[in-house]
Coordinates of C-alpha atoms and ligand atoms in Angstrom, one line a residue:
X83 CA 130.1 84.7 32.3
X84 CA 129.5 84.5 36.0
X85 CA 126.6 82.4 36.8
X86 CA 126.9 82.2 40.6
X87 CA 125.3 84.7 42.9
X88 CA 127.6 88.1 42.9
X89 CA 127.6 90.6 45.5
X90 CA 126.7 93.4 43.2
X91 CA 122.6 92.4 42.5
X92 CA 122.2 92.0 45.9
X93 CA 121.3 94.5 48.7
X94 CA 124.8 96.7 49.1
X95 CA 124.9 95.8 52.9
X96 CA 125.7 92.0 52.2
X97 CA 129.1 91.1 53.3
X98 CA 128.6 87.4 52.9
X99 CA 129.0 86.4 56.8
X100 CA 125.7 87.0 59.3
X101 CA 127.0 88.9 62.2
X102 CA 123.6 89.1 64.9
X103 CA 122.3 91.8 66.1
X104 CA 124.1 93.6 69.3
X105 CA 121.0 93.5 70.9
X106 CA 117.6 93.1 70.8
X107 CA 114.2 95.1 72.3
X108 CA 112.0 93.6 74.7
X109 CA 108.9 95.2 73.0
X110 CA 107.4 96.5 70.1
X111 CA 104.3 98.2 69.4
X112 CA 104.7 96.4 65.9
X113 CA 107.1 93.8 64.6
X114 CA 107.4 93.6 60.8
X115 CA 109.2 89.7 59.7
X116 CA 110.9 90.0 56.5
X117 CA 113.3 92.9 54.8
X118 CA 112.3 93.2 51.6
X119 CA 110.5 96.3 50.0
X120 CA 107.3 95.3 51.4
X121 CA 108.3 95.0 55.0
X122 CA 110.8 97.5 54.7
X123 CA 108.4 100.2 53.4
X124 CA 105.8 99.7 56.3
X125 CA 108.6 99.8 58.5
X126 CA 109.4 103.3 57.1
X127 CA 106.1 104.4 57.0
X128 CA 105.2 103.4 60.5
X129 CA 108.2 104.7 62.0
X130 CA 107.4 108.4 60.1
X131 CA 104.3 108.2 62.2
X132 CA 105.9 107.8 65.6
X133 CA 105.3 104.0 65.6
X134 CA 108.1 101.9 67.9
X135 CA 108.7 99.2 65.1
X136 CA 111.4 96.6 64.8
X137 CA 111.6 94.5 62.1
X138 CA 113.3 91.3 61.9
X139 CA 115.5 89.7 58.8
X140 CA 116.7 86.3 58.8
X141 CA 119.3 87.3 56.6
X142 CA 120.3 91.0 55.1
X143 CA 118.3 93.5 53.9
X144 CA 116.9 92.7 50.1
X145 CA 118.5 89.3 49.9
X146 CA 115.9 87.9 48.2
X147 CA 112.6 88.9 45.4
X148 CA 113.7 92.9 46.4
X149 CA 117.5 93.1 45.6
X150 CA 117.3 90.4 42.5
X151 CA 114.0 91.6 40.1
X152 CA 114.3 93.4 36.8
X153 CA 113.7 96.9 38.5
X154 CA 110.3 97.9 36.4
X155 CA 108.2 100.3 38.2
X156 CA 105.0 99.9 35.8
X157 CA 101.4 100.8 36.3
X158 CA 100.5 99.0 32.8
X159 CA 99.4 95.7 32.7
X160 CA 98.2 95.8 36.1
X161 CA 94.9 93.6 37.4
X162 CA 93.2 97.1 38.0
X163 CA 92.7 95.5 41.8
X164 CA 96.4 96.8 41.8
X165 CA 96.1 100.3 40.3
X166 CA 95.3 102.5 42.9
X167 CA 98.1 101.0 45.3
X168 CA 100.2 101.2 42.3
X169 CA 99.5 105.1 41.3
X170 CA 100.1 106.0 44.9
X171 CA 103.2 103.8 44.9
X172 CA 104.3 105.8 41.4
X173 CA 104.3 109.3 43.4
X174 CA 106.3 108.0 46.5
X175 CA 108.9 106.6 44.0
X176 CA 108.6 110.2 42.2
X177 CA 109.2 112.0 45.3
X178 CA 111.8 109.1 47.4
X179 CA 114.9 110.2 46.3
X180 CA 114.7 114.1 47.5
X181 CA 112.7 113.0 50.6
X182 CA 115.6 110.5 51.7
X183 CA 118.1 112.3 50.1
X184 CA 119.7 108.8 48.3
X185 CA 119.7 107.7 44.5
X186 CA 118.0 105.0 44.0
X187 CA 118.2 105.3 40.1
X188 CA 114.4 105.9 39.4
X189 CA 113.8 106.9 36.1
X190 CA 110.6 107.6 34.3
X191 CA 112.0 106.3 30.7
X192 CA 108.6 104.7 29.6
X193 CA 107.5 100.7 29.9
X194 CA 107.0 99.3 26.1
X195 CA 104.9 95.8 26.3
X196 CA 105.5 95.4 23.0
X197 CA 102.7 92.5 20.5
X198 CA 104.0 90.4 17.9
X199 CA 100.2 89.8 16.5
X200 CA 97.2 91.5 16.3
X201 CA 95.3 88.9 18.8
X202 CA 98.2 90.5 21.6
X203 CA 97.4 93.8 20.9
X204 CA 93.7 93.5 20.9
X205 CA 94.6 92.5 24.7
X206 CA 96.1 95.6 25.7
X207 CA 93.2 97.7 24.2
X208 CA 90.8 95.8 26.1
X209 CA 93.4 96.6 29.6
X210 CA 93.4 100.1 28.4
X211 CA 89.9 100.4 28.5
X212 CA 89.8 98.0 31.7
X213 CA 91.4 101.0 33.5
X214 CA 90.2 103.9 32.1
X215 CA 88.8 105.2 35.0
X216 CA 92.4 105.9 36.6
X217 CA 93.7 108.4 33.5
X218 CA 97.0 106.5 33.6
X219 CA 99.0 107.9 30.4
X220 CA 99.1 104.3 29.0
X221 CA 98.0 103.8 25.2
X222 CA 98.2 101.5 22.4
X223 CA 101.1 102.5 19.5
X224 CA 101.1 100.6 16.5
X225 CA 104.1 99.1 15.0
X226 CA 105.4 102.4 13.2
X227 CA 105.5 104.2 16.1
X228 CA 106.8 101.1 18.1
X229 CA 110.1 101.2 15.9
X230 CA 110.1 105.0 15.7
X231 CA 110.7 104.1 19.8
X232 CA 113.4 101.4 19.4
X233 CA 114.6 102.6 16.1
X234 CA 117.2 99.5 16.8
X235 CA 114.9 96.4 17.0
X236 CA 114.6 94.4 14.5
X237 CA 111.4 94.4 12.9
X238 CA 108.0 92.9 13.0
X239 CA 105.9 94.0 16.2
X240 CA 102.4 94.7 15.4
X241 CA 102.3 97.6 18.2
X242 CA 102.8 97.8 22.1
X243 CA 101.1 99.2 25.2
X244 CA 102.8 102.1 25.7
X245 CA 103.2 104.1 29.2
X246 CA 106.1 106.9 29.0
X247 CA 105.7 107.9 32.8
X248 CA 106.4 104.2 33.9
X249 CA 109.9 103.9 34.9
X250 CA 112.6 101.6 36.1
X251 CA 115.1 101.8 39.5
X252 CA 118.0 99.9 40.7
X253 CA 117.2 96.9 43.2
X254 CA 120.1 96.7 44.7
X255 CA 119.5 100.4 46.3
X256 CA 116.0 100.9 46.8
X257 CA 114.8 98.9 49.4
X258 CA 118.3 99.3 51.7
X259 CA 118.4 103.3 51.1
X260 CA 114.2 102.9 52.6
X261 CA 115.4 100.4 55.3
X262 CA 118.2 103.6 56.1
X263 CA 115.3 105.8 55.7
X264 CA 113.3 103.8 58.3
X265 CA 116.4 103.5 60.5
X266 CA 116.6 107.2 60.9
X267 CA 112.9 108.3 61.5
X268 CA 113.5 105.7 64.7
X269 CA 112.6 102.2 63.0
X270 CA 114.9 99.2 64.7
X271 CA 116.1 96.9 62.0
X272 CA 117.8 93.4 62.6
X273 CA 119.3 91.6 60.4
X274 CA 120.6 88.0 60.7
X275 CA 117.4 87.7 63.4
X276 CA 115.1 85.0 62.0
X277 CA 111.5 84.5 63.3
X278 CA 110.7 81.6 64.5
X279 CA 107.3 82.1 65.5
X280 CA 104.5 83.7 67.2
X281 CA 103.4 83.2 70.9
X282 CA 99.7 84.3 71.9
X283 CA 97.9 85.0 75.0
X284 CA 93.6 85.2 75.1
X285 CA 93.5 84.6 71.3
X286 CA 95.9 87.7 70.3
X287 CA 99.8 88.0 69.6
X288 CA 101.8 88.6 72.6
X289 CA 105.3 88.0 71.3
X290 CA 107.4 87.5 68.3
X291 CA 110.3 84.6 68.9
X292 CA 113.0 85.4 67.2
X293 CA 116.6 83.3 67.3
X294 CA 117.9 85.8 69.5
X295 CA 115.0 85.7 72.1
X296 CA 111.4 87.0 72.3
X297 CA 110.0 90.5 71.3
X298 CA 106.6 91.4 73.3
X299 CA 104.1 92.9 71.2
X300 CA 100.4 92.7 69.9
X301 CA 100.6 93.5 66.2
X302 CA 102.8 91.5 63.5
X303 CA 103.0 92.0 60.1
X304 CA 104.5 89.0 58.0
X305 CA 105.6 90.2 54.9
X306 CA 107.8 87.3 54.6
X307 CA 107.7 86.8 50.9
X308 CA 108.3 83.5 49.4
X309 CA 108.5 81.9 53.3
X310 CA 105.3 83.3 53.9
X311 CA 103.1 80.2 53.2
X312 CA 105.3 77.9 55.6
X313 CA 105.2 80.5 58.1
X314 CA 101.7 80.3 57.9
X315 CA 101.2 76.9 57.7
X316 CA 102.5 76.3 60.9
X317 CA 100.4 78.6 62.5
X318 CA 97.8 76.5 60.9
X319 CA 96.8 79.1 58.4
X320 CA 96.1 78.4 54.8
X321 CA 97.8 80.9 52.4
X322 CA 98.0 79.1 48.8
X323 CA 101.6 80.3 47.5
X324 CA 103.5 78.8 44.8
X325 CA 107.2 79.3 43.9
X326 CA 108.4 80.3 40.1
X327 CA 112.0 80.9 39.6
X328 CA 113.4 83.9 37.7
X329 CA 117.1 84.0 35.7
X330 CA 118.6 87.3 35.1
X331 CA 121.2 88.5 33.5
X332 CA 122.8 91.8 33.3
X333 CA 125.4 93.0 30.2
X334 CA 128.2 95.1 30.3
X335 CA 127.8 98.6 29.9
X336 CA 127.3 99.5 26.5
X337 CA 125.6 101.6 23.0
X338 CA 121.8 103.1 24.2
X339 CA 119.3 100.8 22.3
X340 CA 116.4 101.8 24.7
X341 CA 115.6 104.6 27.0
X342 CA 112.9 102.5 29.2
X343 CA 111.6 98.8 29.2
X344 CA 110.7 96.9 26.8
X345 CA 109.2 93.6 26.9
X346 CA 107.7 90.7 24.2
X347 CA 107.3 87.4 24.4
X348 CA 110.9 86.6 23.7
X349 CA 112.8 89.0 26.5
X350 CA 112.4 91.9 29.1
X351 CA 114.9 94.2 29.0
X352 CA 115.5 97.5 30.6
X353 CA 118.5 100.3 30.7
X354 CA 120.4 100.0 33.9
X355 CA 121.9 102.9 35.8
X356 CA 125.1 101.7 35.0
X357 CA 124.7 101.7 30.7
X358 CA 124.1 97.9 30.5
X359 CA 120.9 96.4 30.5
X360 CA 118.9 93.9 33.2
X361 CA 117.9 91.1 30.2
X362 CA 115.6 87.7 31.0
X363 CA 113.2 85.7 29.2
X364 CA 110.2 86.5 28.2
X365 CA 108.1 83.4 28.3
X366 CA 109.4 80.8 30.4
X367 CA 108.1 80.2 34.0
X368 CA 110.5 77.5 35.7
X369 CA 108.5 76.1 38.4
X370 CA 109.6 73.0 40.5
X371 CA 106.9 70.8 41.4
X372 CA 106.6 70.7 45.1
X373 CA 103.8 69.3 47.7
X374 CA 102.3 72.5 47.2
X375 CA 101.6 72.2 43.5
X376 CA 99.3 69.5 44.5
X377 CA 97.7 71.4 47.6
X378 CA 97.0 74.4 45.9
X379 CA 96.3 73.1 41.7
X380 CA 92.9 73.7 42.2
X381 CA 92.9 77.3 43.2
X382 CA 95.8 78.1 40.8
X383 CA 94.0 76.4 37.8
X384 CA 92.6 79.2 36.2
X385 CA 96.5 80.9 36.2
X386 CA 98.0 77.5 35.5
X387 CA 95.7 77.2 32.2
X388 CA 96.0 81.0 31.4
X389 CA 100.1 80.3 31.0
X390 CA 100.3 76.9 30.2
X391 CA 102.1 78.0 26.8
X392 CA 105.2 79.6 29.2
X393 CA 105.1 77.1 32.1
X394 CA 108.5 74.7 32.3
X395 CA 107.9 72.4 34.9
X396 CA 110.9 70.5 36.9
X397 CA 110.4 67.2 39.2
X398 CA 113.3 67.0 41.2
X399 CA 115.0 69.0 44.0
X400 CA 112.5 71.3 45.0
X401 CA 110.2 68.7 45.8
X402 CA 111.8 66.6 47.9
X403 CA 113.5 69.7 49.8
X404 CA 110.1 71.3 50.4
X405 CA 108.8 67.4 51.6
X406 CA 111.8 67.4 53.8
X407 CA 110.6 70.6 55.7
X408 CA 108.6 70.6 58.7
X409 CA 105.4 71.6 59.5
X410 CA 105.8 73.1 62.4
X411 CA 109.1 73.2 64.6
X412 CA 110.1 74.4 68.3
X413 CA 110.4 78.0 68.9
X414 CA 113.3 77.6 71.5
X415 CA 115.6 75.3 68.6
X416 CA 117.1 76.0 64.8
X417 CA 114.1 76.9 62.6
X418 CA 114.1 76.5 58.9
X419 CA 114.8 80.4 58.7
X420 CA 118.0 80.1 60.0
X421 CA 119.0 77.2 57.7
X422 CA 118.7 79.3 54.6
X423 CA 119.4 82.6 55.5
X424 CA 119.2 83.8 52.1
X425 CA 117.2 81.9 49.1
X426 CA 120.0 81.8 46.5
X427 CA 118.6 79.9 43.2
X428 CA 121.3 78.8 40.4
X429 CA 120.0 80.5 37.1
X430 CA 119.2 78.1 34.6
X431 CA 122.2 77.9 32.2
X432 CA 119.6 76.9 29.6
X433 CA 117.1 79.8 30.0
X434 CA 120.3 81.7 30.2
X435 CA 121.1 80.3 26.6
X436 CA 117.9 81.9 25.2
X437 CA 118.1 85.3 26.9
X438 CA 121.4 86.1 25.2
X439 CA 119.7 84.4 22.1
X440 CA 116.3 86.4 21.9
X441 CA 118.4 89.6 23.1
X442 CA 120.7 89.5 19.8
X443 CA 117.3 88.4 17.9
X444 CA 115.6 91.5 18.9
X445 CA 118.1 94.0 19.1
X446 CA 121.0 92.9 16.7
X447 CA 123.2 95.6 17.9
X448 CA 123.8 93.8 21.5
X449 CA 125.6 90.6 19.2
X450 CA 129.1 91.6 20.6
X451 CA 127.8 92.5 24.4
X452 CA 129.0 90.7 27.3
X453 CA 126.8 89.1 30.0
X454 CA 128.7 89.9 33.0
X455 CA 126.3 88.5 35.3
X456 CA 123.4 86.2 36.3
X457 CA 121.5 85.1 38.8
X458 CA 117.8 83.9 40.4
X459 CA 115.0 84.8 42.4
X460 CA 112.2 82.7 43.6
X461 CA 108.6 84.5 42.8
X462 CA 106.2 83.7 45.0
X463 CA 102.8 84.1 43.6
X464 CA 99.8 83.9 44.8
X465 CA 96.5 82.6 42.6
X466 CA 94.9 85.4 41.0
X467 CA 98.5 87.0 40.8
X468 CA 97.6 89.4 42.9
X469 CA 98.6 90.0 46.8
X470 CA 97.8 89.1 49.6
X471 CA 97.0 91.8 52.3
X472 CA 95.2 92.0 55.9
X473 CA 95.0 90.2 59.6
X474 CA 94.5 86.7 59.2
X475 CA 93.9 83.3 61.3
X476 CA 92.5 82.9 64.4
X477 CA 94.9 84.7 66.8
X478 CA 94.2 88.7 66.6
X479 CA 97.3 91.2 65.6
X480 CA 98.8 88.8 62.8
X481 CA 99.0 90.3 59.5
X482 CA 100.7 88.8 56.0
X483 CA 101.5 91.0 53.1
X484 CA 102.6 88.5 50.3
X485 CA 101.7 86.8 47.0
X486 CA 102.8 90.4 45.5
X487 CA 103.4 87.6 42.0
X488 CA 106.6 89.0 40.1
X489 CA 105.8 92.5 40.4
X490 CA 105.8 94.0 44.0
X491 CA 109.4 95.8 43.5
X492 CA 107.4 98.7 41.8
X493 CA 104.4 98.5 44.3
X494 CA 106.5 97.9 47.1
X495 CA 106.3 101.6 48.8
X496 CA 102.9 101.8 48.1
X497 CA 102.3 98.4 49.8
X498 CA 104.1 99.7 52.5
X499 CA 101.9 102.7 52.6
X500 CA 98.7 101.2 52.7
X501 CA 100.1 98.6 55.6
X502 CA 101.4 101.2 57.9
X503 CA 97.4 103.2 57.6
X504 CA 96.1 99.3 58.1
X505 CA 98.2 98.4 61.1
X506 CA 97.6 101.4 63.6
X507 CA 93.7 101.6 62.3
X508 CA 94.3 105.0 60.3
X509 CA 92.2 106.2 57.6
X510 CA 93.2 104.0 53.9
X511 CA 92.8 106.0 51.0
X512 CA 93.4 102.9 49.4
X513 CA 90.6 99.8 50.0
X514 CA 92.1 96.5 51.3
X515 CA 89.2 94.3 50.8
X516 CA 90.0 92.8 47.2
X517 CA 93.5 91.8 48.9
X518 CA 91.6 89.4 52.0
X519 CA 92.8 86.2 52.2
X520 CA 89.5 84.9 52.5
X521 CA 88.9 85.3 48.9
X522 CA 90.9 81.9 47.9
X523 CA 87.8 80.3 50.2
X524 CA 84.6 82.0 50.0
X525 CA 83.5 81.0 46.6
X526 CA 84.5 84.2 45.1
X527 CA 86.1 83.6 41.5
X528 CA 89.3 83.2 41.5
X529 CA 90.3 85.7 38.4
X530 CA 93.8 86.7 37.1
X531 CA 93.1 90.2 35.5
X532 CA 96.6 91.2 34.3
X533 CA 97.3 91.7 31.1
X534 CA 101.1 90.3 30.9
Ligands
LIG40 C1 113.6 87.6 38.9 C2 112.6 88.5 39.4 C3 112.2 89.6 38.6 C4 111.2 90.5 39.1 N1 111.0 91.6 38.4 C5 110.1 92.6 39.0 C6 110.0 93.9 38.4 O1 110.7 94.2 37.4 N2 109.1 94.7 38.9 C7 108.4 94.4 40.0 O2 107.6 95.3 40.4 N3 108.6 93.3 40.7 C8 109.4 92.3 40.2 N4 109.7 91.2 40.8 C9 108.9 90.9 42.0 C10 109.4 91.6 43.2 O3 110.8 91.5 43.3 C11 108.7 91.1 44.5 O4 107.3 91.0 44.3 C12 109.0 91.9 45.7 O5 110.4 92.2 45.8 C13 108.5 91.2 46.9 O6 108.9 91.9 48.1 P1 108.7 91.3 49.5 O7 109.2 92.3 50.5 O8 107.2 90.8 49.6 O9 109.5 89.9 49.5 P2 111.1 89.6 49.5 O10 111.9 90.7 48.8 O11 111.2 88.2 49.1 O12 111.4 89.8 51.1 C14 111.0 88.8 52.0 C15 112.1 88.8 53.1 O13 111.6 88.1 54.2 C16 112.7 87.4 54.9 N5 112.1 86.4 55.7 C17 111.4 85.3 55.4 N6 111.0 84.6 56.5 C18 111.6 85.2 57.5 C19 111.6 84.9 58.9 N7 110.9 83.9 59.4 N8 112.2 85.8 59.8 C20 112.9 86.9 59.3 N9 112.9 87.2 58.0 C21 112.3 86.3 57.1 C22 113.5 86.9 53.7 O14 114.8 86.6 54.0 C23 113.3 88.1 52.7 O15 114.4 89.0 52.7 C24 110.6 90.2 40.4 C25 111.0 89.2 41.1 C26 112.0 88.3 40.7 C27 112.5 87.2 41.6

């Protein structure tokens, strides 16, 4: 088994070595910070409309959350807060790989969160109902028609939430054959071009700094993922973020078991592009206690109590690393965005243990498969486990897009969507407002609505 990170999970333009950009633009209209799906689909979308956008990566395209998730593109389960962003999000992924002309592997092969009790199940009725009003194909099956579905399980679901037009595609392509996408409708991309920060002039942005000089523009969007809080912070804005990380592992290609994703308290599993399935755990959240665990516990309570069952927590590492960082550094020096240029988390060999563990448990078939690879991601999630979305902080033209919580891969474009109407003040079909920042500190509850 190869635990160390691998090439293949990753976005396909990593080489392993950081080459800078040739060049850089003086100005923007809008400069996007981060290369994941979020950035990368406002970038796209922006550029479609004419916009001069750059973005800047401190590292390659889908290093991180983007190129390393399971691949689910799922509707069900969502904190209805999500769903319309989501739906929209659904019909871009329907429609991306004849308007870009790429595979990306999307496939509509049906998400199964399948119950193991009645108490469960009685939770996905109540989400079914919960979103209703948005006709999503999403039902409850019992356990018959559960194993009619995965005639190769073994046994003893009480019934699932079932949603055949949800759908899976491959990480490692989506988000670099939208960055290509965005490169050819006149987006600038940069790689191996960390920001180091934002300069201001009269109360609004007047440049981004990046490592390889300053960019002059008025409008920033930082959809830096899990670095989004720090980025923040020194700009001495509050965004509570914490970090959970993820092991995955990926088998050898091998018999079908499952057309979609399936997904119970003891694995997630989905068939990958290349016959062998994406596999993790089902109920383990691996966080390492940092300073931020104890800045933010109060807002994350209600999330922290709703999972305590799954939590793992770790003292160690991650605490003092995150105490060693600085609040706020000088633009014109090394930043903390160069010094990790991509997050690269080991897996945990012991989680590791129990995926190939529940995956022969569940689906006795898969005994003889191989793991052939694993690796981590770092989740950064926000309170109410939903994102984070709109201008923020005192200076006017800075943006965040973050806190997207373990599932933005399949609401990425979407994301994208809405941020590119948001950004040049167009008409948004889809409302912002439950995505302000300002929620964590007006009073308003703070409410995870998801049903996984
Ligand atoms: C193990 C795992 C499984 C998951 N499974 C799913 C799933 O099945 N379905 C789903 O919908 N979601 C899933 N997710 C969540 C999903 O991957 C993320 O929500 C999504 O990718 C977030 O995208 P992003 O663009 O916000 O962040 P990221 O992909 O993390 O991108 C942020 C980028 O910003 C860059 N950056 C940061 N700071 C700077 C700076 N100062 N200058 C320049 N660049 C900077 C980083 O290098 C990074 O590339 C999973 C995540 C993990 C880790």
């Amino acid at each position: 088994m190869n635990t160390g990170h691998n090439e293949r999970v990753v976005a396909g333009t990593w080489s392993g070595t950081f080459t800078p950009p040739a060049s850089i633009p003086e100005h923007a209209d809008i400069v996007v910070i981060g290369g994941g799906i979020v950035g990368v689909s406002a970038a796209w979308f922006l550029a479609k409309q004419g916009i001069n956008v750059v973005l800047c990566e401190k590292g390659h395209i889908a290093g991180e959350q983007s190129g390393r998730n399971w691949g689910w593109v799922r509707q069900q389960g969502r904190d209805p807060r999500e769903l319309p962003m989501m739906i929209e999000s659904m019909r871009i992924f329907r429609e991306l790989e004849s308007e870009i002309g790429e595979n990306v592997g999307f496939v509509q092969g049906g998400c199964l969160l399948a119950a193991r009790n009645e108490r469960r199940l009685q939770k996905f009725h109540d989400w079914v109902k919960l979103s209703a009003e948005f006709d999503l194909d999403t039902r409850v099956i019992d356990g018959k028609e559960l194993h009619s579905l995965v005639p190769g399980a073994t046994p003893g679901w009480a019934g699932a939430m079932y949603t055949a037009g949800d759908g899976r595609a491959e990480p490692h392509k989506v988000t670099p054959a939208i960055a290509r996408a965005a490169v050819r409708d006149g987006a600038r991309i940069l790689t191996s071009c960390a920001v180091r920060g934002i300069e201001s002039q009269a109360g609004r942005v007047s440049a981004v700094i990046t490592e390889h000089g300053p960019i002059r523009t008025s409008v920033v969007l930082c959809a830096a993922g899990a670095w989004t809080s720090m980025f923040c912070r020194s700009m001495g804005i509050s965004v509570p973020q914490l970090k959970v990380r993820g092991t995955v592992a990926r088998t050898s290609a091998t018999q079908k078991i499952l057309e979609g994703n399936l997904f119970d308290d003891r694995l997630g599993i989905r068939l990958r592009e290349d016959g062998g399935y994406t596999v993790a755990h089902g109920s383990v959240l691996d966080h390492g206690l940092t300073p931020s665990t104890f800045r933010y516990a109060f807002k994350f309570l209600p999330a922290l109590m709703q999972e305590i069952k799954v939590l793992r927590l770790r003292f160690g590492k991650d605490f003092f690393d995150e105490l060693a960082m600085p609040n706020r550094w000088p633009l014109d020096d090394v930043s903390p965005f160069e010094q990790t240029r991509v997050l690269n988390p080991e897996p945990s060999k012991r989680i590791l243990r129990g995926i190939q563990k529940n995956m022969v448990a569940v689906f006795p078939a898969l005994a003889d498969v191989e793991i052939v690879e694993a690796w981590a991601g770092i989740v950064e999630t926000s309170p109410d486990v939903v994102p984070i979305i709109g201008e923020v902080g005192n200076v006017a033209g800075f943006h965040i897009a973050t806190g997207f919580s373990g599932h933005g891969f399949g609401i990425g474009p979407g994301a994208g969507k809405a941020l590119a109407a948001m950004l040049t003040g167009n008409e948004n079909s889809i409302d912002l407002t439950p995505f302000r920042l300002s929620r964590f500190f007006d009073g308003s509850p703070i409410r995870p609505m998801s049903a996984i």
